[in-house]
Amino acid sequence: MYKRTGLFTLLLLLLLTACANSGVSSGQPAAPAPRPLITLQPTFTPQATSGPLPTITPPPLRPTAVPNTPIPFGETAVELHYQIPALSLDRRLQGSIASQIITVDETTGVSRERSNQAGIMLELTSALPEMTLEPMPEECDTCVLVEYELPAQGISDSGWLKDPVLLASIENYLAATLGPHFPPDTVIGLRRSATPYAPAHSIAVTADGRVWTWLATEAQVSLPTEAKPDRPELSLLADLPLAEFQDQYAVECLGSPLETLYLQQGDNTWQGLIVCPELSLPNTLLPLYLRLDRDLVEKTAPVTLPEPPPLFPLSALVDYRRADGAQLTLLADSTLIGLDTAGAIFTGTLTTTQPISLTTTLVKSNLLQPGLKTFDTDPTATSPRTVLVVRGPDGLLDGQWITLPDNEIFAELDALLAAVVGIPAPVDTETPTGTETPSGTDTAVTPSPEQTAVPSPTIEIFPTP
């Protein structure tokens, strides 16, 4: 027990002695205490100041490798072949993944390219696999042959197409891009686009006098008529002044098709656009156009819906409507149609072989202007008006008057009307019979009821029974 106490006392005494030496300088420098090893030299760090933070530049990006298989935008997505051998019609369509469509006429060598055709491409890729093609009959040159291929889908087929909707759609797109098709020996050709009343249809007259007519919806076209070198259409063609025709004869007309007329005289050709022919065609083109229209009316009759009557008859050259309700219409075949004030209809025929002579006189009268203002509805008009419409070499001219100008042409028209209808010319109620109109006014002197209306010496009328 005592040993442990002594040992503890000795240790305590040594500890107190060490503490005392540490606080008193003995003249001998104390041994330096060991320090840790310094590997980085201290540097001056200034205090932070206000300002933008330093920009940290990211390390450069490594280039990404280009894939070995680029997107095949030029790769063919659809190919379509459309043929009617009897018409020498051979057209092809090729569409790419990039929605670019190339159309080619294999007969003429003409090709067209269209971009941004995504809508058409979608319709083609959707409709073609659903299309039914029947086996082609043997030696059927008049049948419509269609071949198609969709490489990406691994689908292809060929055969006789009978679906009228697909037939019309294919024909319309190819005609819109390449123009209408006519057989190679065509000298007169007319194509009309589809309307709410009839499908697209065409007519072609060849140099030897054969006539082709066909519908865009037909799965098999009809054979042409027998060749007739003396066909009237060819005679009318020979007299036409192709160099004087305009590129288009078009008037805005609701429901009217877009028409393309092609004419060839030897080495000279003309092709023009026609819209609303009853209001736009010149009198020089009218006789030939009426012949073509007659054949097309017969062809389209089974599939045509009734159309509203035209504002001006297609076959008309002159239309004269008096303020009292009487009316006189001259047709291209020299027929005169008259209406009396009660609405009764009478007909007659001019003895002249070319009624165009009358239209020439009217055109040169300086009474008429282009623009067809006659057909504009004027809600403010209250007074009866006299209206005159004439088909001239550049199309329709017209005029309307409350008071007639002083021009002898109205007396001639009144005489023709009186000869057909059997009624006298209108009476000027403001001017006594036999009294001249004072000079300086625009009121024309008209015959009295007692006077007999005599037609022009160069024109005679024979009433039709």
mmCIF file of N, CA, C and O in Angstrom, residues 244-337:
data_model
loop_
_atom_site.group_PDB
_atom_site.id
_atom_site.type_symbol
_atom_site.label_atom_id
_atom_site.label_comp_id
_atom_site.label_asym_id
_atom_site.label_seq_id
_atom_site.Cartn_x
_atom_site.Cartn_y
_atom_site.Cartn_z
ATOM 1 N N GLU A 244 -53.395 34.841 -135.503
ATOM 2 C CA GLU A 244 -54.117 35.939 -134.859
ATOM 3 C C GLU A 244 -54.737 35.542 -133.528
ATOM 4 O O GLU A 244 -55.242 36.409 -132.804
ATOM 5 N N PHE A 245 -54.698 34.266 -133.183
ATOM 6 C CA PHE A 245 -55.357 33.819 -131.965
ATOM 7 C C PHE A 245 -54.519 34.153 -130.729
ATOM 8 O O PHE A 245 -53.287 34.157 -130.773
ATOM 9 N N GLN A 246 -55.203 34.381 -129.614
ATOM 10 C CA GLN A 246 -54.548 34.643 -128.343
ATOM 11 C C GLN A 246 -54.192 33.333 -127.655
ATOM 12 O O GLN A 246 -54.670 32.260 -128.028
ATOM 13 N N ASP A 247 -53.336 33.443 -126.616
ATOM 14 C CA ASP A 247 -52.935 32.241 -125.875
ATOM 15 C C ASP A 247 -54.077 31.677 -125.049
ATOM 16 O O ASP A 247 -54.084 30.490 -124.730
ATOM 17 N N GLN A 248 -55.019 32.518 -124.676
ATOM 18 C CA GLN A 248 -56.145 32.025 -123.904
ATOM 19 C C GLN A 248 -57.372 32.908 -124.134
ATOM 20 O O GLN A 248 -57.264 34.104 -124.411
ATOM 21 N N TYR A 249 -58.531 32.272 -124.028
ATOM 22 C CA TYR A 249 -59.818 32.954 -124.054
ATOM 23 C C TYR A 249 -60.546 32.497 -122.795
ATOM 24 O O TYR A 249 -61.102 31.396 -122.753
ATOM 25 N N ALA A 250 -60.498 33.330 -121.782
ATOM 26 C CA ALA A 250 -60.983 32.900 -120.474
ATOM 27 C C ALA A 250 -61.788 33.998 -119.808
ATOM 28 O O ALA A 250 -61.391 35.160 -119.797
ATOM 29 N N VAL A 251 -62.936 33.609 -119.274
ATOM 30 C CA VAL A 251 -63.785 34.463 -118.455
ATOM 31 C C VAL A 251 -64.192 33.633 -117.243
ATOM 32 O O VAL A 251 -64.528 32.453 -117.383
ATOM 33 N N GLU A 252 -64.144 34.251 -116.066
ATOM 34 C CA GLU A 252 -64.525 33.516 -114.857
ATOM 35 C C GLU A 252 -65.979 33.101 -114.947
ATOM 36 O O GLU A 252 -66.875 33.919 -115.193
ATOM 37 N N CYS A 253 -66.204 31.809 -114.748
ATOM 38 C CA CYS A 253 -67.533 31.249 -114.956
ATOM 39 C C CYS A 253 -67.711 30.081 -113.987
ATOM 40 O O CYS A 253 -66.915 29.137 -113.990
ATOM 41 N N LEU A 254 -68.726 30.132 -113.142
ATOM 42 C CA LEU A 254 -68.942 29.109 -112.137
ATOM 43 C C LEU A 254 -69.231 27.757 -112.785
ATOM 44 O O LEU A 254 -70.130 27.641 -113.617
ATOM 45 N N GLY A 255 -68.449 26.732 -112.402
ATOM 46 C CA GLY A 255 -68.690 25.381 -112.893
ATOM 47 C C GLY A 255 -68.149 25.099 -114.271
ATOM 48 O O GLY A 255 -68.360 24.007 -114.797
ATOM 49 N N SER A 256 -67.434 26.056 -114.878
ATOM 50 C CA SER A 256 -66.909 25.839 -116.233
ATOM 51 C C SER A 256 -65.584 25.083 -116.169
ATOM 52 O O SER A 256 -64.748 25.359 -115.307
ATOM 53 N N PRO A 257 -65.350 24.112 -117.071
ATOM 54 C CA PRO A 257 -64.090 23.366 -117.054
ATOM 55 C C PRO A 257 -62.944 24.167 -117.646
ATOM 56 O O PRO A 257 -63.151 25.171 -118.344
ATOM 57 N N LEU A 258 -61.733 23.717 -117.376
ATOM 58 C CA LEU A 258 -60.557 24.222 -118.073
ATOM 59 C C LEU A 258 -60.418 23.419 -119.363
ATOM 60 O O LEU A 258 -60.373 22.189 -119.327
ATOM 61 N N GLU A 259 -60.352 24.111 -120.471
ATOM 62 C CA GLU A 259 -60.303 23.441 -121.766
ATOM 63 C C GLU A 259 -59.017 23.804 -122.496
ATOM 64 O O GLU A 259 -58.553 24.941 -122.424
ATOM 65 N N THR A 260 -58.467 22.820 -123.197
ATOM 66 C CA THR A 260 -57.287 23.046 -124.023
ATOM 67 C C THR A 260 -57.631 22.684 -125.460
ATOM 68 O O THR A 260 -58.056 21.562 -125.739
ATOM 69 N N LEU A 261 -57.454 23.652 -126.355
ATOM 70 C CA LEU A 261 -57.744 23.445 -127.775
ATOM 71 C C LEU A 261 -56.433 23.464 -128.548
ATOM 72 O O LEU A 261 -55.639 24.394 -128.409
ATOM 73 N N TYR A 262 -56.220 22.412 -129.350
ATOM 74 C CA TYR A 262 -55.004 22.272 -130.147
ATOM 75 C C TYR A 262 -55.382 22.256 -131.622
ATOM 76 O O TYR A 262 -56.286 21.518 -132.042
ATOM 77 N N LEU A 263 -54.683 23.080 -132.434
ATOM 78 C CA LEU A 263 -54.939 23.156 -133.871
ATOM 79 C C LEU A 263 -53.617 23.100 -134.623
ATOM 80 O O LEU A 263 -52.619 23.677 -134.178
ATOM 81 N N GLN A 264 -53.620 22.416 -135.760
ATOM 82 C CA GLN A 264 -52.415 22.302 -136.580
ATOM 83 C C GLN A 264 -52.772 22.484 -138.051
ATOM 84 O O GLN A 264 -53.653 21.803 -138.583
ATOM 85 N N GLN A 265 -52.071 23.413 -138.695
ATOM 86 C CA GLN A 265 -52.173 23.625 -140.143
ATOM 87 C C GLN A 265 -50.790 23.436 -140.748
ATOM 88 O O GLN A 265 -49.943 24.326 -140.678
ATOM 89 N N GLY A 266 -50.538 22.274 -141.298
ATOM 90 C CA GLY A 266 -49.199 22.000 -141.834
ATOM 91 C C GLY A 266 -48.171 22.050 -140.722
ATOM 92 O O GLY A 266 -48.233 21.296 -139.749
ATOM 93 N N ASP A 267 -47.192 22.956 -140.864
ATOM 94 C CA ASP A 267 -46.151 23.101 -139.845
ATOM 95 C C ASP A 267 -46.530 24.104 -138.755
ATOM 96 O O ASP A 267 -45.775 24.286 -137.788
ATOM 97 N N ASN A 268 -47.660 24.763 -138.898
ATOM 98 C CA ASN A 268 -48.085 25.770 -137.920
ATOM 99 C C ASN A 268 -49.053 25.148 -136.914
ATOM 100 O O ASN A 268 -49.992 24.431 -137.306
ATOM 101 N N THR A 269 -48.808 25.427 -135.660
ATOM 102 C CA THR A 269 -49.672 24.913 -134.606
ATOM 103 C C THR A 269 -50.070 26.045 -133.668
ATOM 104 O O THR A 269 -49.379 27.058 -133.552
ATOM 105 N N TRP A 270 -51.189 25.857 -133.015
ATOM 106 C CA TRP A 270 -51.660 26.778 -131.983
ATOM 107 C C TRP A 270 -52.331 25.967 -130.890
ATOM 108 O O TRP A 270 -53.076 25.015 -131.172
ATOM 109 N N GLN A 271 -52.051 26.319 -129.650
ATOM 110 C CA GLN A 271 -52.705 25.684 -128.506
ATOM 111 C C GLN A 271 -53.069 26.762 -127.510
ATOM 112 O O GLN A 271 -52.235 27.596 -127.147
ATOM 113 N N GLY A 272 -54.325 26.777 -127.102
ATOM 114 C CA GLY A 272 -54.800 27.821 -126.201
ATOM 115 C C GLY A 272 -55.682 27.272 -125.100
ATOM 116 O O GLY A 272 -56.262 26.193 -125.210
ATOM 117 N N LEU A 273 -55.768 28.054 -124.024
ATOM 118 C CA LEU A 273 -56.622 27.726 -122.886
ATOM 119 C C LEU A 273 -57.960 28.425 -123.051
ATOM 120 O O LEU A 273 -58.014 29.609 -123.392
ATOM 121 N N ILE A 274 -59.043 27.698 -122.797
ATOM 122 C CA ILE A 274 -60.392 28.240 -122.911
ATOM 123 C C ILE A 274 -61.129 28.007 -121.598
ATOM 124 O O ILE A 274 -61.122 26.897 -121.065
ATOM 125 N N VAL A 275 -61.739 29.063 -121.080
ATOM 126 C CA VAL A 275 -62.586 28.960 -119.895
ATOM 127 C C VAL A 275 -63.878 29.708 -120.189
ATOM 128 O O VAL A 275 -63.854 30.861 -120.624
ATOM 129 N N CYS A 276 -64.998 29.072 -119.972
ATOM 130 C CA CYS A 276 -66.324 29.649 -120.222
ATOM 131 C C CYS A 276 -66.450 30.084 -121.682
ATOM 132 O O CYS A 276 -66.544 31.278 -121.990
ATOM 133 N N PRO A 277 -66.456 29.154 -122.623
ATOM 134 C CA PRO A 277 -66.447 29.509 -124.054
ATOM 135 C C PRO A 277 -67.640 30.338 -124.484
ATOM 136 O O PRO A 277 -67.527 31.149 -125.407
ATOM 137 N N GLU A 278 -68.801 30.170 -123.855
ATOM 138 C CA GLU A 278 -69.965 30.943 -124.273
ATOM 139 C C GLU A 278 -69.760 32.447 -124.078
ATOM 140 O O GLU A 278 -70.352 33.271 -124.780
ATOM 141 N N LEU A 279 -68.882 32.826 -123.138
ATOM 142 C CA LEU A 279 -68.626 34.243 -122.888
ATOM 143 C C LEU A 279 -67.245 34.699 -123.353
ATOM 144 O O LEU A 279 -66.929 35.884 -123.246
ATOM 145 N N SER A 280 -66.419 33.794 -123.840
ATOM 146 C CA SER A 280 -65.041 34.174 -124.155
ATOM 147 C C SER A 280 -64.629 33.912 -125.603
ATOM 148 O O SER A 280 -63.733 34.583 -126.114
ATOM 149 N N LEU A 281 -65.240 32.951 -126.276
ATOM 150 C CA LEU A 281 -64.762 32.576 -127.612
ATOM 151 C C LEU A 281 -65.002 33.682 -128.637
ATOM 152 O O LEU A 281 -66.061 34.323 -128.643
ATOM 153 N N PRO A 282 -64.056 33.896 -129.539
ATOM 154 C CA PRO A 282 -64.276 34.831 -130.647
ATOM 155 C C PRO A 282 -65.147 34.187 -131.720
ATOM 156 O O PRO A 282 -65.276 32.958 -131.786
ATOM 157 N N ASN A 283 -65.713 35.027 -132.578
ATOM 158 C CA ASN A 283 -66.577 34.488 -133.626
ATOM 159 C C ASN A 283 -65.801 33.680 -134.663
ATOM 160 O O ASN A 283 -66.362 32.816 -135.337
ATOM 161 N N THR A 284 -64.492 33.910 -134.772
ATOM 162 C CA THR A 284 -63.697 33.150 -135.749
ATOM 163 C C THR A 284 -63.518 31.694 -135.336
ATOM 164 O O THR A 284 -63.446 30.809 -136.188
ATOM 165 N N LEU A 285 -63.453 31.435 -134.046
ATOM 166 C CA LEU A 285 -63.276 30.066 -133.560
ATOM 167 C C LEU A 285 -64.595 29.337 -133.350
ATOM 168 O O LEU A 285 -64.617 28.109 -133.223
ATOM 169 N N LEU A 286 -65.670 30.077 -133.291
ATOM 170 C CA LEU A 286 -66.948 29.487 -132.888
ATOM 171 C C LEU A 286 -67.427 28.354 -133.794
ATOM 172 O O LEU A 286 -67.833 27.302 -133.284
ATOM 173 N N PRO A 287 -67.433 28.475 -135.132
ATOM 174 C CA PRO A 287 -67.965 27.378 -135.954
ATOM 175 C C PRO A 287 -67.257 26.044 -135.719
ATOM 176 O O PRO A 287 -67.913 25.002 -135.601
ATOM 177 N N LEU A 288 -65.932 26.049 -135.650
ATOM 178 C CA LEU A 288 -65.209 24.804 -135.410
ATOM 179 C C LEU A 288 -65.488 24.275 -134.013
ATOM 180 O O LEU A 288 -65.705 23.067 -133.821
ATOM 181 N N TYR A 289 -65.505 25.162 -133.039
ATOM 182 C CA TYR A 289 -65.754 24.727 -131.664
ATOM 183 C C TYR A 289 -67.138 24.099 -131.530
ATOM 184 O O TYR A 289 -67.317 23.099 -130.822
ATOM 185 N N LEU A 290 -68.126 24.654 -132.206
ATOM 186 C CA LEU A 290 -69.477 24.106 -132.137
ATOM 187 C C LEU A 290 -69.535 22.701 -132.722
ATOM 188 O O LEU A 290 -70.287 21.840 -132.220
ATOM 189 N N ARG A 291 -68.768 22.437 -133.770
ATOM 190 C CA ARG A 291 -68.722 21.081 -134.334
ATOM 191 C C ARG A 291 -68.134 20.096 -133.325
ATOM 192 O O ARG A 291 -68.646 18.985 -133.159
ATOM 193 N N LEU A 292 -67.056 20.489 -132.669
ATOM 194 C CA LEU A 292 -66.454 19.622 -131.662
ATOM 195 C C LEU A 292 -67.400 19.420 -130.485
ATOM 196 O O LEU A 292 -67.525 18.311 -129.946
ATOM 197 N N ASP A 293 -68.058 20.496 -130.073
ATOM 198 C CA ASP A 293 -68.983 20.410 -128.941
ATOM 199 C C ASP A 293 -70.142 19.472 -129.245
ATOM 200 O O ASP A 293 -70.594 18.729 -128.380
ATOM 201 N N ARG A 294 -70.618 19.484 -130.484
ATOM 202 C CA ARG A 294 -71.725 18.607 -130.851
ATOM 203 C C ARG A 294 -71.342 17.146 -130.666
ATOM 204 O O ARG A 294 -72.120 16.340 -130.123
ATOM 205 N N ASP A 295 -70.136 16.774 -131.108
ATOM 206 C CA ASP A 295 -69.701 15.388 -130.957
ATOM 207 C C ASP A 295 -69.483 15.025 -129.481
ATOM 208 O O ASP A 295 -69.766 13.896 -129.067
ATOM 209 N N LEU A 296 -68.989 15.972 -128.697
ATOM 210 C CA LEU A 296 -68.749 15.689 -127.288
ATOM 211 C C LEU A 296 -70.052 15.606 -126.493
ATOM 212 O O LEU A 296 -70.144 14.845 -125.528
ATOM 213 N N VAL A 297 -71.047 16.393 -126.879
ATOM 214 C CA VAL A 297 -72.347 16.292 -126.210
ATOM 215 C C VAL A 297 -72.922 14.896 -126.389
ATOM 216 O O VAL A 297 -73.468 14.297 -125.453
ATOM 217 N N GLU A 298 -72.784 14.355 -127.582
ATOM 218 C CA GLU A 298 -73.268 12.997 -127.838
ATOM 219 C C GLU A 298 -72.501 11.967 -127.020
ATOM 220 O O GLU A 298 -73.083 11.009 -126.504
ATOM 221 N N LYS A 299 -71.191 12.180 -126.871
ATOM 222 C CA LYS A 299 -70.369 11.234 -126.126
ATOM 223 C C LYS A 299 -70.656 11.285 -124.622
ATOM 224 O O LYS A 299 -70.693 10.245 -123.959
ATOM 225 N N THR A 300 -70.845 12.470 -124.086
ATOM 226 C CA THR A 300 -70.975 12.624 -122.634
ATOM 227 C C THR A 300 -72.423 12.546 -122.149
ATOM 228 O O THR A 300 -72.649 12.581 -120.931
ATOM 229 N N ALA A 301 -73.390 12.481 -123.059
ATOM 230 C CA ALA A 301 -74.799 12.513 -122.657
ATOM 231 C C ALA A 301 -75.156 11.489 -121.582
ATOM 232 O O ALA A 301 -75.874 11.808 -120.628
ATOM 233 N N PRO A 302 -74.659 10.234 -121.657
ATOM 234 C CA PRO A 302 -75.061 9.258 -120.637
ATOM 235 C C PRO A 302 -74.525 9.558 -119.237
ATOM 236 O O PRO A 302 -75.051 9.019 -118.257
ATOM 237 N N VAL A 303 -73.493 10.383 -119.117
ATOM 238 C CA VAL A 303 -72.879 10.610 -117.799
ATOM 239 C C VAL A 303 -72.945 12.073 -117.374
ATOM 240 O O VAL A 303 -72.365 12.438 -116.350
ATOM 241 N N THR A 304 -73.659 12.907 -118.105
ATOM 242 C CA THR A 304 -73.708 14.333 -117.807
ATOM 243 C C THR A 304 -74.959 14.677 -116.999
ATOM 244 O O THR A 304 -76.061 14.203 -117.299
ATOM 245 N N LEU A 305 -74.778 15.512 -115.974
ATOM 246 C CA LEU A 305 -75.897 16.012 -115.187
ATOM 247 C C LEU A 305 -76.398 17.322 -115.804
ATOM 248 O O LEU A 305 -75.652 18.033 -116.476
ATOM 249 N N PRO A 306 -77.650 17.676 -115.559
ATOM 250 C CA PRO A 306 -78.184 18.929 -116.126
ATOM 251 C C PRO A 306 -77.407 20.147 -115.619
ATOM 252 O O PRO A 306 -77.081 20.245 -114.437
ATOM 253 N N GLU A 307 -77.110 21.056 -116.532
ATOM 254 C CA GLU A 307 -76.394 22.284 -116.194
ATOM 255 C C GLU A 307 -77.342 23.477 -116.253
ATOM 256 O O GLU A 307 -78.312 23.467 -117.003
ATOM 257 N N PRO A 308 -77.069 24.516 -115.477
ATOM 258 C CA PRO A 308 -77.891 25.730 -115.571
ATOM 259 C C PRO A 308 -77.697 26.391 -116.930
ATOM 260 O O PRO A 308 -76.639 26.259 -117.548
ATOM 261 N N PRO A 309 -78.699 27.086 -117.434
ATOM 262 C CA PRO A 309 -78.563 27.725 -118.756
ATOM 263 C C PRO A 309 -77.479 28.802 -118.732
ATOM 264 O O PRO A 309 -77.295 29.491 -117.725
ATOM 265 N N PRO A 310 -76.752 28.962 -119.822
ATOM 266 C CA PRO A 310 -75.684 29.973 -119.855
ATOM 267 C C PRO A 310 -76.270 31.378 -119.909
ATOM 268 O O PRO A 310 -77.416 31.586 -120.321
ATOM 269 N N LEU A 311 -75.475 32.366 -119.496
ATOM 270 C CA LEU A 311 -75.901 33.754 -119.559
ATOM 271 C C LEU A 311 -76.059 34.221 -121.000
ATOM 272 O O LEU A 311 -76.909 35.059 -121.301
ATOM 273 N N PHE A 312 -75.228 33.650 -121.870
ATOM 274 C CA PHE A 312 -75.269 33.984 -123.290
ATOM 275 C C PHE A 312 -75.097 32.684 -124.053
ATOM 276 O O PHE A 312 -74.167 31.919 -123.770
ATOM 277 N N PRO A 313 -75.969 32.363 -124.991
ATOM 278 C CA PRO A 313 -75.878 31.064 -125.676
ATOM 279 C C PRO A 313 -74.518 30.877 -126.355
ATOM 280 O O PRO A 313 -73.978 31.812 -126.949
ATOM 281 N N LEU A 314 -74.005 29.658 -126.286
ATOM 282 C CA LEU A 314 -72.716 29.363 -126.912
ATOM 283 C C LEU A 314 -72.748 29.604 -128.408
ATOM 284 O O LEU A 314 -71.775 30.076 -128.996
ATOM 285 N N SER A 315 -73.864 29.299 -129.054
ATOM 286 C CA SER A 315 -73.948 29.424 -130.508
ATOM 287 C C SER A 315 -74.373 30.815 -130.964
ATOM 288 O O SER A 315 -74.540 31.049 -132.157
ATOM 289 N N ALA A 316 -74.545 31.757 -130.044
ATOM 290 C CA ALA A 316 -75.063 33.074 -130.401
ATOM 291 C C ALA A 316 -73.954 34.012 -130.879
ATOM 292 O O ALA A 316 -72.835 33.994 -130.364
ATOM 293 N N LEU A 317 -74.298 34.826 -131.878
ATOM 294 C CA LEU A 317 -73.419 35.892 -132.343
ATOM 295 C C LEU A 317 -73.909 37.264 -131.898
ATOM 296 O O LEU A 317 -73.102 38.149 -131.592
ATOM 297 N N VAL A 318 -75.226 37.453 -131.875
ATOM 298 C CA VAL A 318 -75.815 38.739 -131.509
ATOM 299 C C VAL A 318 -77.023 38.483 -130.619
ATOM 300 O O VAL A 318 -77.814 37.564 -130.887
ATOM 301 N N ASP A 319 -77.175 39.311 -129.587
ATOM 302 C CA ASP A 319 -78.368 39.264 -128.743
ATOM 303 C C ASP A 319 -78.816 40.705 -128.498
ATOM 304 O O ASP A 319 -78.083 41.499 -127.906
ATOM 305 N N TYR A 320 -80.006 41.028 -128.973
ATOM 306 C CA TYR A 320 -80.546 42.395 -128.896
ATOM 307 C C TYR A 320 -81.832 42.336 -128.078
ATOM 308 O O TYR A 320 -82.815 41.703 -128.471
ATOM 309 N N ARG A 321 -81.838 43.003 -126.924
ATOM 310 C CA ARG A 321 -83.004 42.995 -126.043
ATOM 311 C C ARG A 321 -83.481 44.435 -125.850
ATOM 312 O O ARG A 321 -82.762 45.254 -125.289
ATOM 313 N N ARG A 322 -84.690 44.680 -126.314
ATOM 314 C CA ARG A 322 -85.230 46.031 -126.226
ATOM 315 C C ARG A 322 -85.836 46.279 -124.849
ATOM 316 O O ARG A 322 -86.199 45.346 -124.126
ATOM 317 N N ALA A 323 -85.969 47.541 -124.518
ATOM 318 C CA ALA A 323 -86.525 47.922 -123.224
ATOM 319 C C ALA A 323 -87.979 47.490 -123.072
ATOM 320 O O ALA A 323 -88.461 47.294 -121.956
ATOM 321 N N ASP A 324 -88.705 47.301 -124.200
ATOM 322 C CA ASP A 324 -90.110 46.892 -124.120
ATOM 323 C C ASP A 324 -90.288 45.388 -123.976
ATOM 324 O O ASP A 324 -91.412 44.890 -123.937
ATOM 325 N N GLY A 325 -89.183 44.626 -123.927
ATOM 326 C CA GLY A 325 -89.260 43.185 -123.714
ATOM 327 C C GLY A 325 -89.068 42.352 -124.953
ATOM 328 O O GLY A 325 -88.871 41.132 -124.861
ATOM 329 N N ALA A 326 -89.112 42.951 -126.128
ATOM 330 C CA ALA A 326 -88.860 42.206 -127.363
ATOM 331 C C ALA A 326 -87.374 41.859 -127.458
ATOM 332 O O ALA A 326 -86.517 42.589 -126.956
ATOM 333 N N GLN A 327 -87.077 40.728 -128.126
ATOM 334 C CA GLN A 327 -85.689 40.256 -128.176
ATOM 335 C C GLN A 327 -85.406 39.596 -129.514
ATOM 336 O O GLN A 327 -86.261 38.907 -130.087
ATOM 337 N N LEU A 328 -84.157 39.787 -129.996
ATOM 338 C CA LEU A 328 -83.698 39.174 -131.246
ATOM 339 C C LEU A 328 -82.336 38.550 -131.013
ATOM 340 O O LEU A 328 -81.418 39.207 -130.511
ATOM 341 N N THR A 329 -82.181 37.257 -131.374
ATOM 342 C CA THR A 329 -80.919 36.550 -131.211
ATOM 343 C C THR A 329 -80.503 35.945 -132.543
ATOM 344 O O THR A 329 -81.309 35.246 -133.194
ATOM 345 N N LEU A 330 -79.287 36.212 -132.949
ATOM 346 C CA LEU A 330 -78.721 35.647 -134.178
ATOM 347 C C LEU A 330 -77.726 34.560 -133.801
ATOM 348 O O LEU A 330 -76.798 34.791 -133.034
ATOM 349 N N LEU A 331 -77.922 33.338 -134.350
ATOM 350 C CA LEU A 331 -77.037 32.217 -134.073
ATOM 351 C C LEU A 331 -76.015 32.055 -135.194
ATOM 352 O O LEU A 331 -76.176 32.600 -136.297
ATOM 353 N N ALA A 332 -74.983 31.273 -134.917
ATOM 354 C CA ALA A 332 -73.893 31.111 -135.880
ATOM 355 C C ALA A 332 -74.332 30.400 -137.150
ATOM 356 O O ALA A 332 -73.689 30.545 -138.193
ATOM 357 N N ASP A 333 -75.414 29.645 -137.116
ATOM 358 C CA ASP A 333 -75.883 28.931 -138.317
ATOM 359 C C ASP A 333 -76.894 29.752 -139.103
ATOM 360 O O ASP A 333 -77.653 29.196 -139.903
ATOM 361 N N SER A 334 -76.942 31.066 -138.874
ATOM 362 C CA SER A 334 -77.820 32.007 -139.577
ATOM 363 C C SER A 334 -79.252 31.990 -139.080
ATOM 364 O O SER A 334 -80.114 32.666 -139.656
ATOM 365 N N THR A 335 -79.538 31.246 -138.025
ATOM 366 C CA THR A 335 -80.881 31.234 -137.466
ATOM 367 C C THR A 335 -81.135 32.503 -136.661
ATOM 368 O O THR A 335 -80.277 32.928 -135.878
ATOM 369 N N LEU A 336 -82.318 33.081 -136.829
ATOM 370 C CA LEU A 336 -82.773 34.215 -136.037
ATOM 371 C C LEU A 336 -83.904 33.762 -135.127
ATOM 372 O O LEU A 336 -84.856 33.100 -135.583
ATOM 373 N N ILE A 337 -83.805 34.089 -133.854
ATOM 374 C CA ILE A 337 -84.857 33.770 -132.892
ATOM 375 C C ILE A 337 -85.398 35.082 -132.339
ATOM 376 O O ILE A 337 -84.634 35.905 -131.829
#
